[in-house]
Amino acid sequence: MAENLNDYREKDLKILRPNFFEKDPLELAPEILGSLFIIEKKTYKLIARIVEVEAYRGHLDEASHAYSGKTKRNEAMFGPPGHLYVYFTYGMHYCANIVCAPEGTAGALLIRAAIPIEGINHMRRRRQARIRRLDDKDLLRGPARFCQGLGIDGKMNKLVLSKDKTHAYLAKDSVRLDGEIENSPRIGIKKAIHHNWRFFVRNCPYVSR
DNA sequence: CCACGGATTGGCT
DNA sequence: GCCAATCCGTGGA
């Protein structure tokens, strides 16, 4: 695993603008790994380094929510790139996707795990309200845990990722993961399990299992 | 209208 | 390893 994944240097930050996400999720996935998900609250900042994502596509992907076409629930996936698609599942959990591919084409990356970087105590408070013991490595390990730790819920569906407009955005620092990215089948699905569309940082203990 | 099960998680055996 | 929790979108009658 690359060094320095648990830290970042603010002066190296390069903000990702919405048009950066206008590409196929399979192409975007390895580029997003290692980048920082940042939410600026009024009095503090939450930063998490993404280490695991899954690509979901449109009508060619049986496991995608968009497989059968646009519905009220999944329409964010068909919207402009650089927005969030947040959905509610199992009666209690939210999961967050980064919408990609050109507008009108369904494509998204499910964020499955991240390393807490800044605002860890705020993340811990949100998560620990429900769980007894909690290791740092479990704070954001899993798609619903990621949302819980960062306070992402259905109100953030279709939110545009923009430092100026919404204070929620992605950024890259100097971390590079060349040669440290693996892929595998996606987790928790029953269809299209032959695609290796889960991407994660090799040997990273913050990745889900 | 109703039944089914889900891109999950945490606790218990 | 197993299963309950707990809504709601989706699909079939």
PDB file of C-alpha atoms (C1' of nucleotides) in Angstrom:
ATOM      1  CA  MET A   1       0.000   0.000   0.000  1.00  0.00           C
ATOM      2  CA  ALA A   2       1.206   3.498  -0.767  1.00  0.00           C
ATOM      3  CA  GLU A   3       2.621   5.558   2.054  1.00  0.00           C
ATOM      4  CA  ASN A   4       0.988   8.701   3.373  1.00  0.00           C
ATOM      5  CA  LEU A   5      -2.542   7.593   2.612  1.00  0.00           C
ATOM      6  CA  ASN A   6      -3.616   8.696   6.088  1.00  0.00           C
ATOM      7  CA  ASP A   7      -2.471  12.283   5.581  1.00  0.00           C
ATOM      8  CA  TYR A   8      -2.716  14.977   2.989  1.00  0.00           C
ATOM      9  CA  ARG A   9      -1.049  18.286   2.162  1.00  0.00           C
ATOM     10  CA  GLU A  10      -3.540  21.056   1.607  1.00  0.00           C
ATOM     11  CA  LYS A  11      -1.272  22.997  -0.725  1.00  0.00           C
ATOM     12  CA  ASP A  12      -1.191  20.046  -3.133  1.00  0.00           C
ATOM     13  CA  LEU A  13      -4.966  19.897  -3.509  1.00  0.00           C
ATOM     14  CA  LYS A  14      -6.382  19.895  -7.016  1.00  0.00           C
ATOM     15  CA  ILE A  15     -10.166  20.306  -7.039  1.00  0.00           C
ATOM     16  CA  LEU A  16     -12.025  17.981  -9.413  1.00  0.00           C
ATOM     17  CA  ARG A  17     -14.705  19.831 -11.377  1.00  0.00           C
ATOM     18  CA  PRO A  18     -17.893  18.169 -12.655  1.00  0.00           C
ATOM     19  CA  ASN A  19     -16.596  17.718 -16.218  1.00  0.00           C
ATOM     20  CA  PHE A  20     -13.802  15.514 -14.845  1.00  0.00           C
ATOM     21  CA  PHE A  21     -16.466  12.842 -14.250  1.00  0.00           C
ATOM     22  CA  GLU A  22     -17.798  12.835 -17.782  1.00  0.00           C
ATOM     23  CA  LYS A  23     -16.402   9.436 -18.752  1.00  0.00           C
ATOM     24  CA  ASP A  24     -17.210   5.758 -18.511  1.00  0.00           C
ATOM     25  CA  PRO A  25     -17.255   4.524 -14.899  1.00  0.00           C
ATOM     26  CA  LEU A  26     -14.762   1.768 -15.740  1.00  0.00           C
ATOM     27  CA  GLU A  27     -12.285   4.403 -16.873  1.00  0.00           C
ATOM     28  CA  LEU A  28     -13.027   6.749 -13.973  1.00  0.00           C
ATOM     29  CA  ALA A  29     -12.844   4.160 -11.177  1.00  0.00           C
ATOM     30  CA  PRO A  30      -9.028   3.797 -10.974  1.00  0.00           C
ATOM     31  CA  GLU A  31      -8.646   7.574 -11.257  1.00  0.00           C
ATOM     32  CA  ILE A  32     -10.970   8.209  -8.326  1.00  0.00           C
ATOM     33  CA  LEU A  33      -9.211   5.769  -5.992  1.00  0.00           C
ATOM     34  CA  GLY A  34      -6.908   7.709  -3.679  1.00  0.00           C
ATOM     35  CA  SER A  35      -8.759  10.993  -4.148  1.00  0.00           C
ATOM     36  CA  LEU A  36     -10.256  12.971  -1.278  1.00  0.00           C
ATOM     37  CA  PHE A  37     -13.981  13.383  -0.593  1.00  0.00           C
ATOM     38  CA  ILE A  38     -14.395  16.716   1.181  1.00  0.00           C
ATOM     39  CA  ILE A  39     -17.449  18.227   2.883  1.00  0.00           C
ATOM     40  CA  GLU A  40     -17.048  21.708   4.355  1.00  0.00           C
ATOM     41  CA  LYS A  41     -19.462  22.245   7.219  1.00  0.00           C
ATOM     42  CA  LYS A  42     -19.994  25.625   8.847  1.00  0.00           C
ATOM     43  CA  THR A  43     -17.469  25.145  11.618  1.00  0.00           C
ATOM     44  CA  TYR A  44     -15.439  22.142  10.536  1.00  0.00           C
ATOM     45  CA  LYS A  45     -14.356  20.037   7.601  1.00  0.00           C
ATOM     46  CA  LEU A  46     -14.755  16.324   6.828  1.00  0.00           C
ATOM     47  CA  ILE A  47     -12.141  14.676   4.612  1.00  0.00           C
ATOM     48  CA  ALA A  48     -11.986  11.004   3.563  1.00  0.00           C
ATOM     49  CA  ARG A  49      -9.672   9.282   1.102  1.00  0.00           C
ATOM     50  CA  ILE A  50     -11.593   6.922  -1.189  1.00  0.00           C
ATOM     51  CA  VAL A  51     -10.020   3.443  -1.364  1.00  0.00           C
ATOM     52  CA  GLU A  52     -12.817   1.279  -2.802  1.00  0.00           C
ATOM     53  CA  VAL A  53     -15.481   1.875  -5.455  1.00  0.00           C
ATOM     54  CA  GLU A  54     -17.744  -0.160  -7.726  1.00  0.00           C
ATOM     55  CA  ALA A  55     -18.733   0.777 -11.266  1.00  0.00           C
ATOM     56  CA  TYR A  56     -22.399   0.568 -12.281  1.00  0.00           C
ATOM     57  CA  ARG A  57     -23.564   1.173 -15.820  1.00  0.00           C
ATOM     58  CA  GLY A  58     -26.841   1.441 -17.714  1.00  0.00           C
ATOM     59  CA  HIS A  59     -28.930  -0.964 -19.748  1.00  0.00           C
ATOM     60  CA  LEU A  60     -25.950  -3.297 -20.358  1.00  0.00           C
ATOM     61  CA  ASP A  61     -25.417  -3.864 -16.633  1.00  0.00           C
ATOM     62  CA  GLU A  62     -27.974  -6.215 -15.085  1.00  0.00           C
ATOM     63  CA  ALA A  63     -26.879  -5.303 -11.559  1.00  0.00           C
ATOM     64  CA  SER A  64     -27.383  -1.578 -12.076  1.00  0.00           C
ATOM     65  CA  HIS A  65     -30.381   0.291 -10.703  1.00  0.00           C
ATOM     66  CA  ALA A  66     -30.550   1.855 -14.165  1.00  0.00           C
ATOM     67  CA  TYR A  67     -30.837  -1.480 -15.997  1.00  0.00           C
ATOM     68  CA  SER A  68     -34.570  -1.197 -16.679  1.00  0.00           C
ATOM     69  CA  GLY A  69     -34.476   2.482 -17.584  1.00  0.00           C
ATOM     70  CA  LYS A  70     -35.062   5.740 -15.814  1.00  0.00           C
ATOM     71  CA  THR A  71     -37.319   5.858 -12.737  1.00  0.00           C
ATOM     72  CA  LYS A  72     -37.927   8.431 -10.044  1.00  0.00           C
ATOM     73  CA  ARG A  73     -35.454   6.648  -7.799  1.00  0.00           C
ATOM     74  CA  ASN A  74     -32.540   6.273 -10.207  1.00  0.00           C
ATOM     75  CA  GLU A  75     -32.885   9.405 -12.331  1.00  0.00           C
ATOM     76  CA  ALA A  76     -29.796  10.970 -10.766  1.00  0.00           C
ATOM     77  CA  MET A  77     -27.771   8.267 -12.539  1.00  0.00           C
ATOM     78  CA  PHE A  78     -28.957   9.623 -15.871  1.00  0.00           C
ATOM     79  CA  GLY A  79     -28.238  13.217 -14.916  1.00  0.00           C
ATOM     80  CA  PRO A  80     -25.138  15.302 -15.407  1.00  0.00           C
ATOM     81  CA  PRO A  81     -21.781  13.927 -14.234  1.00  0.00           C
ATOM     82  CA  GLY A  82     -20.271  15.233 -11.021  1.00  0.00           C
ATOM     83  CA  HIS A  83     -23.480  14.888  -9.008  1.00  0.00           C
ATOM     84  CA  LEU A  84     -24.352  12.446  -6.228  1.00  0.00           C
ATOM     85  CA  TYR A  85     -26.792   9.559  -6.544  1.00  0.00           C
ATOM     86  CA  VAL A  86     -27.870   8.649  -3.011  1.00  0.00           C
ATOM     87  CA  TYR A  87     -30.347   5.828  -2.468  1.00  0.00           C
ATOM     88  CA  PHE A  88     -32.041   4.271   0.558  1.00  0.00           C
ATOM     89  CA  THR A  89     -31.914   0.504   1.062  1.00  0.00           C
ATOM     90  CA  TYR A  90     -32.705  -2.274   3.550  1.00  0.00           C
ATOM     91  CA  GLY A  91     -35.081   0.090   5.305  1.00  0.00           C
ATOM     92  CA  MET A  92     -32.282   1.858   7.133  1.00  0.00           C
ATOM     93  CA  HIS A  93     -29.172   2.563   5.066  1.00  0.00           C
ATOM     94  CA  TYR A  94     -28.038   5.129   2.528  1.00  0.00           C
ATOM     95  CA  CYS A  95     -25.410   4.523  -0.168  1.00  0.00           C
ATOM     96  CA  ALA A  96     -23.678   7.222  -2.217  1.00  0.00           C
ATOM     97  CA  ASN A  97     -22.567   7.152  -5.836  1.00  0.00           C
ATOM     98  CA  ILE A  98     -20.616   9.629  -7.909  1.00  0.00           C
ATOM     99  CA  VAL A  99     -22.551  10.101 -11.141  1.00  0.00           C
ATOM    100  CA  CYS A 100     -20.363   9.892 -14.226  1.00  0.00           C
ATOM    101  CA  ALA A 101     -20.722   9.338 -17.988  1.00  0.00           C
ATOM    102  CA  PRO A 102     -22.321  12.034 -20.180  1.00  0.00           C
ATOM    103  CA  GLU A 103     -25.771  13.366 -19.266  1.00  0.00           C
ATOM    104  CA  GLY A 104     -28.456  10.978 -20.512  1.00  0.00           C
ATOM    105  CA  THR A 105     -26.174   7.950 -20.072  1.00  0.00           C
ATOM    106  CA  ALA A 106     -26.502   6.073 -16.790  1.00  0.00           C
ATOM    107  CA  GLY A 107     -23.210   5.577 -15.015  1.00  0.00           C
ATOM    108  CA  ALA A 108     -22.024   5.828 -11.441  1.00  0.00           C
ATOM    109  CA  LEU A 109     -19.369   4.815  -8.956  1.00  0.00           C
ATOM    110  CA  LEU A 110     -20.589   3.450  -5.641  1.00  0.00           C
ATOM    111  CA  ILE A 111     -18.273   4.610  -2.863  1.00  0.00           C
ATOM    112  CA  ARG A 112     -17.627   1.525  -0.751  1.00  0.00           C
ATOM    113  CA  ALA A 113     -14.822   2.514   1.619  1.00  0.00           C
ATOM    114  CA  ALA A 114     -12.599   5.409   2.632  1.00  0.00           C
ATOM    115  CA  ILE A 115      -9.862   6.370   5.077  1.00  0.00           C
ATOM    116  CA  PRO A 116     -10.888   9.033   7.602  1.00  0.00           C
ATOM    117  CA  ILE A 117      -8.457  11.951   7.246  1.00  0.00           C
ATOM    118  CA  GLU A 118      -9.938  15.037   8.911  1.00  0.00           C
ATOM    119  CA  GLY A 119     -12.934  15.560  11.175  1.00  0.00           C
ATOM    120  CA  ILE A 120     -12.510  12.030  12.504  1.00  0.00           C
ATOM    121  CA  ASN A 121     -14.152  12.862  15.815  1.00  0.00           C
ATOM    122  CA  HIS A 122     -17.240  14.107  13.987  1.00  0.00           C
ATOM    123  CA  MET A 123     -17.371  10.912  11.933  1.00  0.00           C
ATOM    124  CA  ARG A 124     -16.914   8.838  15.066  1.00  0.00           C
ATOM    125  CA  ARG A 125     -19.735  10.637  16.850  1.00  0.00           C
ATOM    126  CA  ARG A 126     -22.144   9.935  13.963  1.00  0.00           C
ATOM    127  CA  ARG A 127     -21.163   6.275  13.823  1.00  0.00           C
ATOM    128  CA  GLN A 128     -20.726   5.584  17.505  1.00  0.00           C
ATOM    129  CA  ALA A 129     -24.239   6.716  18.326  1.00  0.00           C
ATOM    130  CA  ARG A 130     -25.256   3.253  17.121  1.00  0.00           C
ATOM    131  CA  ILE A 131     -22.243   1.023  17.696  1.00  0.00           C
ATOM    132  CA  ARG A 132     -20.395   0.165  20.875  1.00  0.00           C
ATOM    133  CA  ARG A 133     -16.742  -0.227  19.924  1.00  0.00           C
ATOM    134  CA  LEU A 134     -15.352   1.314  16.811  1.00  0.00           C
ATOM    135  CA  ASP A 135     -11.896   1.119  15.299  1.00  0.00           C
ATOM    136  CA  ASP A 136     -10.689   3.864  12.940  1.00  0.00           C
ATOM    137  CA  LYS A 137     -10.562   1.274  10.183  1.00  0.00           C
ATOM    138  CA  ASP A 138     -14.275   0.555  10.576  1.00  0.00           C
ATOM    139  CA  LEU A 139     -15.436   4.186  10.537  1.00  0.00           C
ATOM    140  CA  LEU A 140     -16.011   4.404   6.769  1.00  0.00           C
ATOM    141  CA  ARG A 141     -15.576   0.751   5.719  1.00  0.00           C
ATOM    142  CA  GLY A 142     -18.697  -0.160   3.764  1.00  0.00           C
ATOM    143  CA  PRO A 143     -20.992   1.983   1.580  1.00  0.00           C
ATOM    144  CA  ALA A 144     -23.596   2.664   4.297  1.00  0.00           C
ATOM    145  CA  ARG A 145     -20.941   3.313   6.924  1.00  0.00           C
ATOM    146  CA  PHE A 146     -19.316   5.843   4.617  1.00  0.00           C
ATOM    147  CA  CYS A 147     -22.624   7.728   4.350  1.00  0.00           C
ATOM    148  CA  GLN A 148     -23.278   7.505   8.058  1.00  0.00           C
ATOM    149  CA  GLY A 149     -19.846   8.838   8.973  1.00  0.00           C
ATOM    150  CA  LEU A 150     -20.069  11.729   6.553  1.00  0.00           C
ATOM    151  CA  GLY A 151     -23.709  12.511   7.257  1.00  0.00           C
ATOM    152  CA  ILE A 152     -24.874  11.744   3.714  1.00  0.00           C
ATOM    153  CA  ASP A 153     -28.603  10.978   3.354  1.00  0.00           C
ATOM    154  CA  GLY A 154     -31.421  11.232   0.822  1.00  0.00           C
ATOM    155  CA  LYS A 155     -31.449  15.018   0.993  1.00  0.00           C
ATOM    156  CA  MET A 156     -28.089  14.967  -0.763  1.00  0.00           C
ATOM    157  CA  ASN A 157     -29.360  13.015  -3.761  1.00  0.00           C
ATOM    158  CA  LYS A 158     -28.560  14.952  -6.949  1.00  0.00           C
ATOM    159  CA  LEU A 159     -26.217  17.284  -5.083  1.00  0.00           C
ATOM    160  CA  VAL A 160     -23.597  18.752  -7.407  1.00  0.00           C
ATOM    161  CA  LEU A 161     -20.010  18.230  -6.256  1.00  0.00           C
ATOM    162  CA  SER A 162     -18.675  21.769  -6.229  1.00  0.00           C
ATOM    163  CA  LYS A 163     -16.456  23.605  -3.770  1.00  0.00           C
ATOM    164  CA  ASP A 164     -18.167  26.902  -4.573  1.00  0.00           C
ATOM    165  CA  LYS A 165     -21.803  25.824  -4.833  1.00  0.00           C
ATOM    166  CA  THR A 166     -22.308  23.084  -2.250  1.00  0.00           C
ATOM    167  CA  HIS A 167     -19.048  22.858  -0.274  1.00  0.00           C
ATOM    168  CA  ALA A 168     -18.977  19.131  -1.050  1.00  0.00           C
ATOM    169  CA  TYR A 169     -16.424  18.084  -3.643  1.00  0.00           C
ATOM    170  CA  LEU A 170     -13.596  15.757  -4.627  1.00  0.00           C
ATOM    171  CA  ALA A 171      -9.932  16.660  -4.808  1.00  0.00           C
ATOM    172  CA  LYS A 172      -6.647  14.990  -5.583  1.00  0.00           C
ATOM    173  CA  ASP A 173      -3.405  15.506  -3.704  1.00  0.00           C
ATOM    174  CA  SER A 174       0.052  14.138  -4.470  1.00  0.00           C
ATOM    175  CA  VAL A 175      -0.867  10.516  -3.695  1.00  0.00           C
ATOM    176  CA  ARG A 176      -0.459   8.194  -6.678  1.00  0.00           C
ATOM    177  CA  LEU A 177      -1.538   4.575  -6.655  1.00  0.00           C
ATOM    178  CA  ASP A 178       0.165   3.276  -9.784  1.00  0.00           C
ATOM    179  CA  GLY A 179       0.314  -0.497  -9.623  1.00  0.00           C
ATOM    180  CA  GLU A 180      -1.550  -0.683  -6.321  1.00  0.00           C
ATOM    181  CA  ILE A 181      -5.069  -1.048  -7.655  1.00  0.00           C
ATOM    182  CA  GLU A 182      -6.843  -4.404  -7.821  1.00  0.00           C
ATOM    183  CA  ASN A 183     -10.263  -5.351  -9.095  1.00  0.00           C
ATOM    184  CA  SER A 184     -12.736  -8.115  -8.329  1.00  0.00           C
ATOM    185  CA  PRO A 185     -16.427  -8.970  -8.702  1.00  0.00           C
ATOM    186  CA  ARG A 186     -18.829  -6.542  -7.083  1.00  0.00           C
ATOM    187  CA  ILE A 187     -20.175  -7.289  -3.605  1.00  0.00           C
ATOM    188  CA  GLY A 188     -23.720  -7.973  -2.491  1.00  0.00           C
ATOM    189  CA  ILE A 189     -25.273  -8.425  -5.921  1.00  0.00           C
ATOM    190  CA  LYS A 190     -26.745 -11.523  -7.568  1.00  0.00           C
ATOM    191  CA  LYS A 191     -26.681 -10.516 -11.211  1.00  0.00           C
ATOM    192  CA  ALA A 192     -23.726  -9.838 -13.496  1.00  0.00           C
ATOM    193  CA  ILE A 193     -21.337 -11.277 -10.941  1.00  0.00           C
ATOM    194  CA  HIS A 194     -18.813 -12.159 -13.657  1.00  0.00           C
ATOM    195  CA  HIS A 195     -17.749  -8.537 -14.131  1.00  0.00           C
ATOM    196  CA  ASN A 196     -14.690  -7.463 -12.156  1.00  0.00           C
ATOM    197  CA  TRP A 197     -16.051  -3.983 -11.618  1.00  0.00           C
ATOM    198  CA  ARG A 198     -15.054  -3.489  -7.993  1.00  0.00           C
ATOM    199  CA  PHE A 199     -11.831  -1.491  -7.704  1.00  0.00           C
ATOM    200  CA  PHE A 200      -9.814  -1.132  -4.507  1.00  0.00           C
ATOM    201  CA  VAL A 201      -6.365  -0.323  -3.123  1.00  0.00           C
ATOM    202  CA  ARG A 202      -4.317  -3.482  -2.643  1.00  0.00           C
ATOM    203  CA  ASN A 203      -3.549  -4.476   0.959  1.00  0.00           C
ATOM    204  CA  CYS A 204      -5.365  -1.470   2.357  1.00  0.00           C
ATOM    205  CA  PRO A 205      -6.942  -2.329   5.742  1.00  0.00           C
ATOM    206  CA  TYR A 206      -9.665   0.271   5.247  1.00  0.00           C
ATOM    207  CA  VAL A 207     -11.165  -1.678   2.318  1.00  0.00           C
ATOM    208  CA  SER A 208     -14.318  -3.742   2.984  1.00  0.00           C
ATOM    209  CA  ARG A 209     -14.279  -7.533   3.046  1.00  0.00           C
TER     210      ARG A 209
ATOM    211  C1'  DC B   1     -53.329  -3.809  -4.256  1.00  0.00           C
ATOM    212  C1'  DC B   2     -49.983  -6.722  -2.375  1.00  0.00           C
ATOM    213  C1'  DA B   3     -45.742  -9.364  -1.982  1.00  0.00           C
ATOM    214  C1'  DC B   4     -40.950  -9.501  -2.491  1.00  0.00           C
ATOM    215  C1'  DG B   5     -36.335  -8.505  -1.648  1.00  0.00           C
ATOM    216  C1'  DG B   6     -32.499  -5.278  -1.702  1.00  0.00           C
ATOM    217  C1'  DA B   7     -25.308  -2.135  -4.486  1.00  0.00           C
ATOM    218  C1'  DT B   8     -26.060  -3.519   4.299  1.00  0.00           C
ATOM    219  C1'  DT B   9     -24.930  -3.798   8.960  1.00  0.00           C
ATOM    220  C1'  DG B  10     -24.294  -5.377  13.722  1.00  0.00           C
ATOM    221  C1'  DG B  11     -25.017  -8.734  17.112  1.00  0.00           C
ATOM    222  C1'  DC B  12     -25.278 -13.352  18.489  1.00  0.00           C
ATOM    223  C1'  DT B  13     -24.394 -18.606  18.128  1.00  0.00           C
TER     224       DT B  13
ATOM    225  C1'  DG C   1     -21.554 -18.282   9.999  1.00  0.00           C
ATOM    226  C1'  DC C   2     -26.408 -16.803  10.559  1.00  0.00           C
ATOM    227  C1'  DC C   3     -30.146 -13.711  10.783  1.00  0.00           C
ATOM    228  C1'  DA C   4     -33.130  -9.822  12.189  1.00  0.00           C
ATOM    229  C1'  DA C   5     -33.917  -4.995  11.480  1.00  0.00           C
ATOM    230  C1'  DT C   6     -36.967  -1.950   8.750  1.00  0.00           C
ATOM    231  C1'  DC C   7     -38.592   0.789   4.597  1.00  0.00           C
ATOM    232  C1'  DC C   8     -39.875   1.403   0.044  1.00  0.00           C
ATOM    233  C1'  DG C   9     -39.253   0.759  -5.033  1.00  0.00           C
ATOM    234  C1'  DT C  10     -40.540  -2.387  -8.281  1.00  0.00           C
ATOM    235  C1'  DG C  11     -43.209  -5.825 -10.606  1.00  0.00           C
ATOM    236  C1'  DG C  12     -46.990  -8.897 -11.084  1.00  0.00           C
ATOM    237  C1'  DA C  13     -52.132  -9.805 -10.325  1.00  0.00           C
TER     238       DA C  13
END
